[in-house]
PDB file of C-alpha atoms in Angstrom:
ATOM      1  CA  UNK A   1     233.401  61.467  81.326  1.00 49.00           C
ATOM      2  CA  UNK A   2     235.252  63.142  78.800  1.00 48.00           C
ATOM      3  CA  UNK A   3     231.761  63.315  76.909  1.00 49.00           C
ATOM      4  CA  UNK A   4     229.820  64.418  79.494  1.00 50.00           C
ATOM      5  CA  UNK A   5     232.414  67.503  79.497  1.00 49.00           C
ATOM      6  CA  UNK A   6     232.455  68.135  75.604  1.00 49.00           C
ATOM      7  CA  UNK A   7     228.690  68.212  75.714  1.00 51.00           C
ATOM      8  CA  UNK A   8     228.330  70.548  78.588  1.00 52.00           C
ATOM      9  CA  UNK A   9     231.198  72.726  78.088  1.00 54.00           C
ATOM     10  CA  UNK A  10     229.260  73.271  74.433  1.00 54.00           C
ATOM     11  CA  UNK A  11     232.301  74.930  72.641  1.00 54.00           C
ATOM     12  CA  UNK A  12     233.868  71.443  71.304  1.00 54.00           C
ATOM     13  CA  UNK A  13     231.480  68.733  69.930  1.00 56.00           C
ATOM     14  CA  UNK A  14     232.337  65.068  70.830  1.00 53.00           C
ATOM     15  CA  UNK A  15     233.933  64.346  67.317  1.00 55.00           C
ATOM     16  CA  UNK A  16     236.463  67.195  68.198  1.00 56.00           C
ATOM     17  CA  UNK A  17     237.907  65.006  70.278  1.00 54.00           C
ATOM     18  CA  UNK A  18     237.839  61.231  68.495  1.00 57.00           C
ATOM     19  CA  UNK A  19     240.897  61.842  66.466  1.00 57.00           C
ATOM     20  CA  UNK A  20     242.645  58.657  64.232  1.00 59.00           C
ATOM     21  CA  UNK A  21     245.237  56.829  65.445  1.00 58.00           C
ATOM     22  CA  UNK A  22     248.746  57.482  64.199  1.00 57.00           C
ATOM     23  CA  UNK A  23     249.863  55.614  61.062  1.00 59.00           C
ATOM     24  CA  UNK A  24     252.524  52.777  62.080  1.00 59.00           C
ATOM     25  CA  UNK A  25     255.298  53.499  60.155  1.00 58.00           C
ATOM     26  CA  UNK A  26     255.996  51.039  57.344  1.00 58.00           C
ATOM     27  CA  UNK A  27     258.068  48.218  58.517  1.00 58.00           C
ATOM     28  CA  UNK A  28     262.121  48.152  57.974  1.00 60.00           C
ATOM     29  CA  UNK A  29     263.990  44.891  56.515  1.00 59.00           C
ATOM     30  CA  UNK A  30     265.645  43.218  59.825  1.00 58.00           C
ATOM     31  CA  UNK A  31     269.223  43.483  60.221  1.00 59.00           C
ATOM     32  CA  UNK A  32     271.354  41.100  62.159  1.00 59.00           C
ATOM     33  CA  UNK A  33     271.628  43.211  65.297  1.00 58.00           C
ATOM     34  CA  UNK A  34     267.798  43.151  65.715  1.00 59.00           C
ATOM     35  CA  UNK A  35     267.736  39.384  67.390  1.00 60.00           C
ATOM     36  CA  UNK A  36     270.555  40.634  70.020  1.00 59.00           C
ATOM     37  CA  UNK A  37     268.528  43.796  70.694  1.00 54.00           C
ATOM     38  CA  UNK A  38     265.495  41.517  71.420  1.00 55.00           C
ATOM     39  CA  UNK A  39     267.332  39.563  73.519  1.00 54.00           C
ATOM     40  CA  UNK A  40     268.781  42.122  75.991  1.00 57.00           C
ATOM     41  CA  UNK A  41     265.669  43.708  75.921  1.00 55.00           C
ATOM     42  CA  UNK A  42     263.734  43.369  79.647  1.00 54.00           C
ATOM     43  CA  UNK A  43     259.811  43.030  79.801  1.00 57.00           C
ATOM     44  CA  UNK A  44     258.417  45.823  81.064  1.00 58.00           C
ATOM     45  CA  UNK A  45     257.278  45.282  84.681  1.00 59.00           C
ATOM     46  CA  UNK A  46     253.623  45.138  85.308  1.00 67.00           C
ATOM     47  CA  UNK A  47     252.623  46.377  89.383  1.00 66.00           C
ATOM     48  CA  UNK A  48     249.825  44.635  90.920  1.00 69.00           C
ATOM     49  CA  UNK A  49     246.675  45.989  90.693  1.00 70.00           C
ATOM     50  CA  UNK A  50     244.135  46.233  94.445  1.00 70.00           C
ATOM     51  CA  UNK A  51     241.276  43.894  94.091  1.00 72.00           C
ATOM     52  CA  UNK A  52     237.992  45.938  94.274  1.00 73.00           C
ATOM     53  CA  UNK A  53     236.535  46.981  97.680  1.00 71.00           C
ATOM     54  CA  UNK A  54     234.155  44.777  99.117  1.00 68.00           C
ATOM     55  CA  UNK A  55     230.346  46.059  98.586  1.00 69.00           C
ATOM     56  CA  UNK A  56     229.124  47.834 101.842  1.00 68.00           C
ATOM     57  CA  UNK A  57     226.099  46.515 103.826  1.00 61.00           C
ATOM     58  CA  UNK A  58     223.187  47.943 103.696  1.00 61.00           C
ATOM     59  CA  UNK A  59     221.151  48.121 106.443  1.00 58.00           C
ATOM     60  CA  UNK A  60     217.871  46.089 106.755  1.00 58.00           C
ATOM     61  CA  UNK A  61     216.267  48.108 109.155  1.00 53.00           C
ATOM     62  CA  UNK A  62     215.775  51.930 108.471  1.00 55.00           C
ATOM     63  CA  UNK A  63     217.621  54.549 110.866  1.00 55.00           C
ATOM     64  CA  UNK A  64     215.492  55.374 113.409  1.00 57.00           C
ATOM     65  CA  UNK A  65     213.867  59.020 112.586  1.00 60.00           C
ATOM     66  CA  UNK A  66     213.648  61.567 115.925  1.00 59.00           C
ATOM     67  CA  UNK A  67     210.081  62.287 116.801  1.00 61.00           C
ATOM     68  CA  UNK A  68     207.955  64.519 114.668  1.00 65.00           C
ATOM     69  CA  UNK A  69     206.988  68.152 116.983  1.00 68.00           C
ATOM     70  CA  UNK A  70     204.022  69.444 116.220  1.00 67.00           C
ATOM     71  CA  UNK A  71     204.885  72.862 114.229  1.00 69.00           C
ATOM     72  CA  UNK A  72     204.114  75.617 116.425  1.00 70.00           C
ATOM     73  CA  UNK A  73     201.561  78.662 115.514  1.00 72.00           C
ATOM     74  CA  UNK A  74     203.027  81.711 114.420  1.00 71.00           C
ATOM     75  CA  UNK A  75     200.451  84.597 115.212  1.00 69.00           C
ATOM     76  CA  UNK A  76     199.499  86.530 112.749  1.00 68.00           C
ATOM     77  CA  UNK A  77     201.585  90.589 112.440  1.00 65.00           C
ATOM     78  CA  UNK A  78     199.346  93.072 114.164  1.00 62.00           C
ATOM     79  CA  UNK A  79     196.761  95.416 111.759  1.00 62.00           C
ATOM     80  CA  UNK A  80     197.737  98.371 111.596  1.00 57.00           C
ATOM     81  CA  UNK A  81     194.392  99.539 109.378  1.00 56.00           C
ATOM     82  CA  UNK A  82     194.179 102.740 110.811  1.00 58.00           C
ATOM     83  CA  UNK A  83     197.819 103.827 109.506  1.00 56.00           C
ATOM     84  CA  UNK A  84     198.072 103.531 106.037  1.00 59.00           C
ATOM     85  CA  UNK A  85     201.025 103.571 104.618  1.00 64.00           C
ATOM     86  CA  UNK A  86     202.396 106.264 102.237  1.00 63.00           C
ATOM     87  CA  UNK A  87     204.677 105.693  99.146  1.00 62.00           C
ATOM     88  CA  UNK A  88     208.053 106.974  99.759  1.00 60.00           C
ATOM     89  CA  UNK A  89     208.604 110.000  97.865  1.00 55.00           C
ATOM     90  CA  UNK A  90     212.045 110.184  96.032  1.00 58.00           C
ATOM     91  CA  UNK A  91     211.783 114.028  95.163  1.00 55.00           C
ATOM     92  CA  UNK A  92     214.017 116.123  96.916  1.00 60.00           C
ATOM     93  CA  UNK A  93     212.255 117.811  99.849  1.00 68.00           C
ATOM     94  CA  UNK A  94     210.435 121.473  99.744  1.00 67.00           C
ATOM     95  CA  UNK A  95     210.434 124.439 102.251  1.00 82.00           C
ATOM     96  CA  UNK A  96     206.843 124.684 102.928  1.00 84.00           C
ATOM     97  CA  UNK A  97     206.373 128.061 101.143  1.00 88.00           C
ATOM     98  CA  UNK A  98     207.416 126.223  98.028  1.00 87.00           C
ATOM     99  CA  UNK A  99     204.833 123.366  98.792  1.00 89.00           C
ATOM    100  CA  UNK A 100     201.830 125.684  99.284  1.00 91.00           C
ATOM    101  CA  UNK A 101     202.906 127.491  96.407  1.00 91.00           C
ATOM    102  CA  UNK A 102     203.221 123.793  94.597  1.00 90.00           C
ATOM    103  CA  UNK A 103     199.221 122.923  96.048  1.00 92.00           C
ATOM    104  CA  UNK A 104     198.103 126.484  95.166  1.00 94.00           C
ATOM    105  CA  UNK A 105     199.458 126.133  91.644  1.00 94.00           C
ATOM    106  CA  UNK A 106     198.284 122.213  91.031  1.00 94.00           C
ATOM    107  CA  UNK A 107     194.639 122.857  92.226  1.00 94.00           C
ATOM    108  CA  UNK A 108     194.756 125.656  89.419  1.00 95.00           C
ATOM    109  CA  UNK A 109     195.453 123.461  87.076  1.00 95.00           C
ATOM    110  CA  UNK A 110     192.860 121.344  88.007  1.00 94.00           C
ATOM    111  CA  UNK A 111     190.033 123.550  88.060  1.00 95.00           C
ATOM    112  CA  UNK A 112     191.507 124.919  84.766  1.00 95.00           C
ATOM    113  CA  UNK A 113     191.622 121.129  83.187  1.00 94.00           C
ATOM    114  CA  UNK A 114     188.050 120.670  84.007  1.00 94.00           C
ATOM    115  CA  UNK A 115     186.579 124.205  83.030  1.00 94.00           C
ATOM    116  CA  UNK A 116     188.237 123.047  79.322  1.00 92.00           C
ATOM    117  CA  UNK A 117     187.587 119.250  79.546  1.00 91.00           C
ATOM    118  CA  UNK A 118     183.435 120.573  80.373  1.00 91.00           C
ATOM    119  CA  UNK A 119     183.629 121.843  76.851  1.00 89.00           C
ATOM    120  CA  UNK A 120     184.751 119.452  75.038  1.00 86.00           C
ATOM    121  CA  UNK A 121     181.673 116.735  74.143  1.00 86.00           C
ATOM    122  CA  UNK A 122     183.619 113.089  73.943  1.00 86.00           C
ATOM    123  CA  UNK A 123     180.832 111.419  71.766  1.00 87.00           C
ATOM    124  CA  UNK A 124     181.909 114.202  69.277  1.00 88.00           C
ATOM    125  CA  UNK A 125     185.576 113.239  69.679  1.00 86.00           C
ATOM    126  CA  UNK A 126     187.483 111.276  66.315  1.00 88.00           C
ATOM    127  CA  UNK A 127     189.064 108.193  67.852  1.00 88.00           C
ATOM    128  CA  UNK A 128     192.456 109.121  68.995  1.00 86.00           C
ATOM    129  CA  UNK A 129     190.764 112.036  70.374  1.00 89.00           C
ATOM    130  CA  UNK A 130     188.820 110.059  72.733  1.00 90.00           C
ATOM    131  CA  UNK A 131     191.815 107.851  74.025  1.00 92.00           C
ATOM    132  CA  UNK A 132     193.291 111.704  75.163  1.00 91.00           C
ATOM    133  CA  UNK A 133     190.009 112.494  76.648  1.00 92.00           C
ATOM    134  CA  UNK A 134     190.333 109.510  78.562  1.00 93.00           C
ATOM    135  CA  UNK A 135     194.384 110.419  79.620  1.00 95.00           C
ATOM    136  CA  UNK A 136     193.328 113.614  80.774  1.00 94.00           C
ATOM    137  CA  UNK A 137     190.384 112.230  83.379  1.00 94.00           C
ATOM    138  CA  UNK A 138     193.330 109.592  84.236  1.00 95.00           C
ATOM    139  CA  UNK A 139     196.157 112.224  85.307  1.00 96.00           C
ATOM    140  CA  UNK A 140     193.170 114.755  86.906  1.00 96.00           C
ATOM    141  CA  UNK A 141     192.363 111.548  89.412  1.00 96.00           C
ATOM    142  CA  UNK A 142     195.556 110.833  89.741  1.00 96.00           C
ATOM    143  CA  UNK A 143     195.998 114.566  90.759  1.00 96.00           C
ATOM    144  CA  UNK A 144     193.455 114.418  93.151  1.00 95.00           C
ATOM    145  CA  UNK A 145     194.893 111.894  94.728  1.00 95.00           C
ATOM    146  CA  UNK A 146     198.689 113.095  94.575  1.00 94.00           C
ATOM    147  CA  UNK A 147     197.493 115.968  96.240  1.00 94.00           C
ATOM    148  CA  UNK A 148     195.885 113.944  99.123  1.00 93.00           C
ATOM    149  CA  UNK A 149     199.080 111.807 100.006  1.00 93.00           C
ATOM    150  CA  UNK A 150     200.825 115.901  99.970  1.00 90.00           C
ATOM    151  CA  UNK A 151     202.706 115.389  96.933  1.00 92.00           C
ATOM    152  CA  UNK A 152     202.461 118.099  95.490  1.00 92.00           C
ATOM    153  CA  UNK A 153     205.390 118.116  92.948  1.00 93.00           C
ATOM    154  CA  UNK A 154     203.646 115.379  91.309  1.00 94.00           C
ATOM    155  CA  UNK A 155     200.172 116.587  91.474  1.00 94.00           C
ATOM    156  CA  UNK A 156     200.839 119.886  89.927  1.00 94.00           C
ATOM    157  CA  UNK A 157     202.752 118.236  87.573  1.00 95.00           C
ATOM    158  CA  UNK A 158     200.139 115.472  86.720  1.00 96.00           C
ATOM    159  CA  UNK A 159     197.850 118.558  86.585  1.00 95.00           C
ATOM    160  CA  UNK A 160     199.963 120.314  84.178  1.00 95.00           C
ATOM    161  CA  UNK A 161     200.323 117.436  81.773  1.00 95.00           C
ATOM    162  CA  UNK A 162     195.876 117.596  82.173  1.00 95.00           C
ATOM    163  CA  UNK A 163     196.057 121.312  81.326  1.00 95.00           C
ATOM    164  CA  UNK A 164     198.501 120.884  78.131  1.00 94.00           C
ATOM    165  CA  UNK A 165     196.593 117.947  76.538  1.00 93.00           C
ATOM    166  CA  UNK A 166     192.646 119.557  77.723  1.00 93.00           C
ATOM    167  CA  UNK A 167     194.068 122.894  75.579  1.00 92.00           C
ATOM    168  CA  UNK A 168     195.572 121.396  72.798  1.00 90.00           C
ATOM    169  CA  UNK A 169     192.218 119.113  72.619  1.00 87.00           C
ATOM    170  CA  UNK A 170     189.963 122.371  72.766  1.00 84.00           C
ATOM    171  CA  UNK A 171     192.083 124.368  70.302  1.00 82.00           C
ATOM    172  CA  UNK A 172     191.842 121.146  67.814  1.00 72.00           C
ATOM    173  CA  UNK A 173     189.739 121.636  64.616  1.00 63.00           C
ATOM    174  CA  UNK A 174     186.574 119.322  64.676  1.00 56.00           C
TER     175      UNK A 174
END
């Protein structure tokens, strides 16, 4: 037991714990007092100890097991296909002058991203050029599709991230 608890407790290994047994100290020359002493002396009493419990029976038939029910169907949730579900938007919420002013302003961006991003040839692009190419097509989709679901805070600014990195590419020596 005590083992068992060294070994899972993990601070204090089991040798921790095994510790010598005191030295007897080294014996006296007897005096004549010693015999009386042992003679008065009582043994110490010694109480009973309970025999052991008897084993318990074990059964030799098995407990009889209740009926099995068949499980019952659970039908399947109803399909709702023709409502799909939007992601819940944790910006804070718009007057809807600032949100048409928001869509006005991404789909600028947009059409500005893609006038640059039609003059730039990617076959021409060095390597790490290309990889930006390919960020800017990600965030104009991603854009697109902000602007369907009527986020706009995140479509114009997916759109301006497009803009910034399509400008920077076009200004770029080649």
């Amino acid at each position: 037991m005590l083992l068992a608890a060294t070994t899972l407790g993990g601070c204090a290994g089991a040798s921790d714990f095994l510790v010598p047994a005191p030295s007897m100290a080294p014996p006296r020359a007897a005096t004549p007092g010693d015999e009386e002493l042992a003679a008065r002396s009582v043994p110490p009493v010694r109480e009973p100890v309970p025999p052991p419990a008897p084993p318990r029976p074990t059964p030799s038939t098995p407990l009889a097991t209740p009926p099995a029910t068949p499980p019952v169907p659970v039908p399947p949730p109803p399909r709702s296909a023709a409502i799909p579900r939007e992601p819940p938007v944790l910006a804070p919420q718009a007057s809807a002058e600032e949100e048409q002013r928001l869509k006005t302003q991404a789909e600028r961006r947009i059409e500005g991203t893609e006038k640059l991003v039609q003059k730039i040839d990617p076959a021409r692009l060095p390597r790490e050029q290309q990889e930006n190419y390919r960020t800017i097509q990600s965030f104009l989709v991603k854009a697109r599709e902000a602007l369907s679901t009527r986020d706009v805070q995140r479509a114009f600014t997916l759109a301006d991230k497009a803009y910034v990195l399509a400008d920077e590419m076009s200004k770029a020596p080649r």
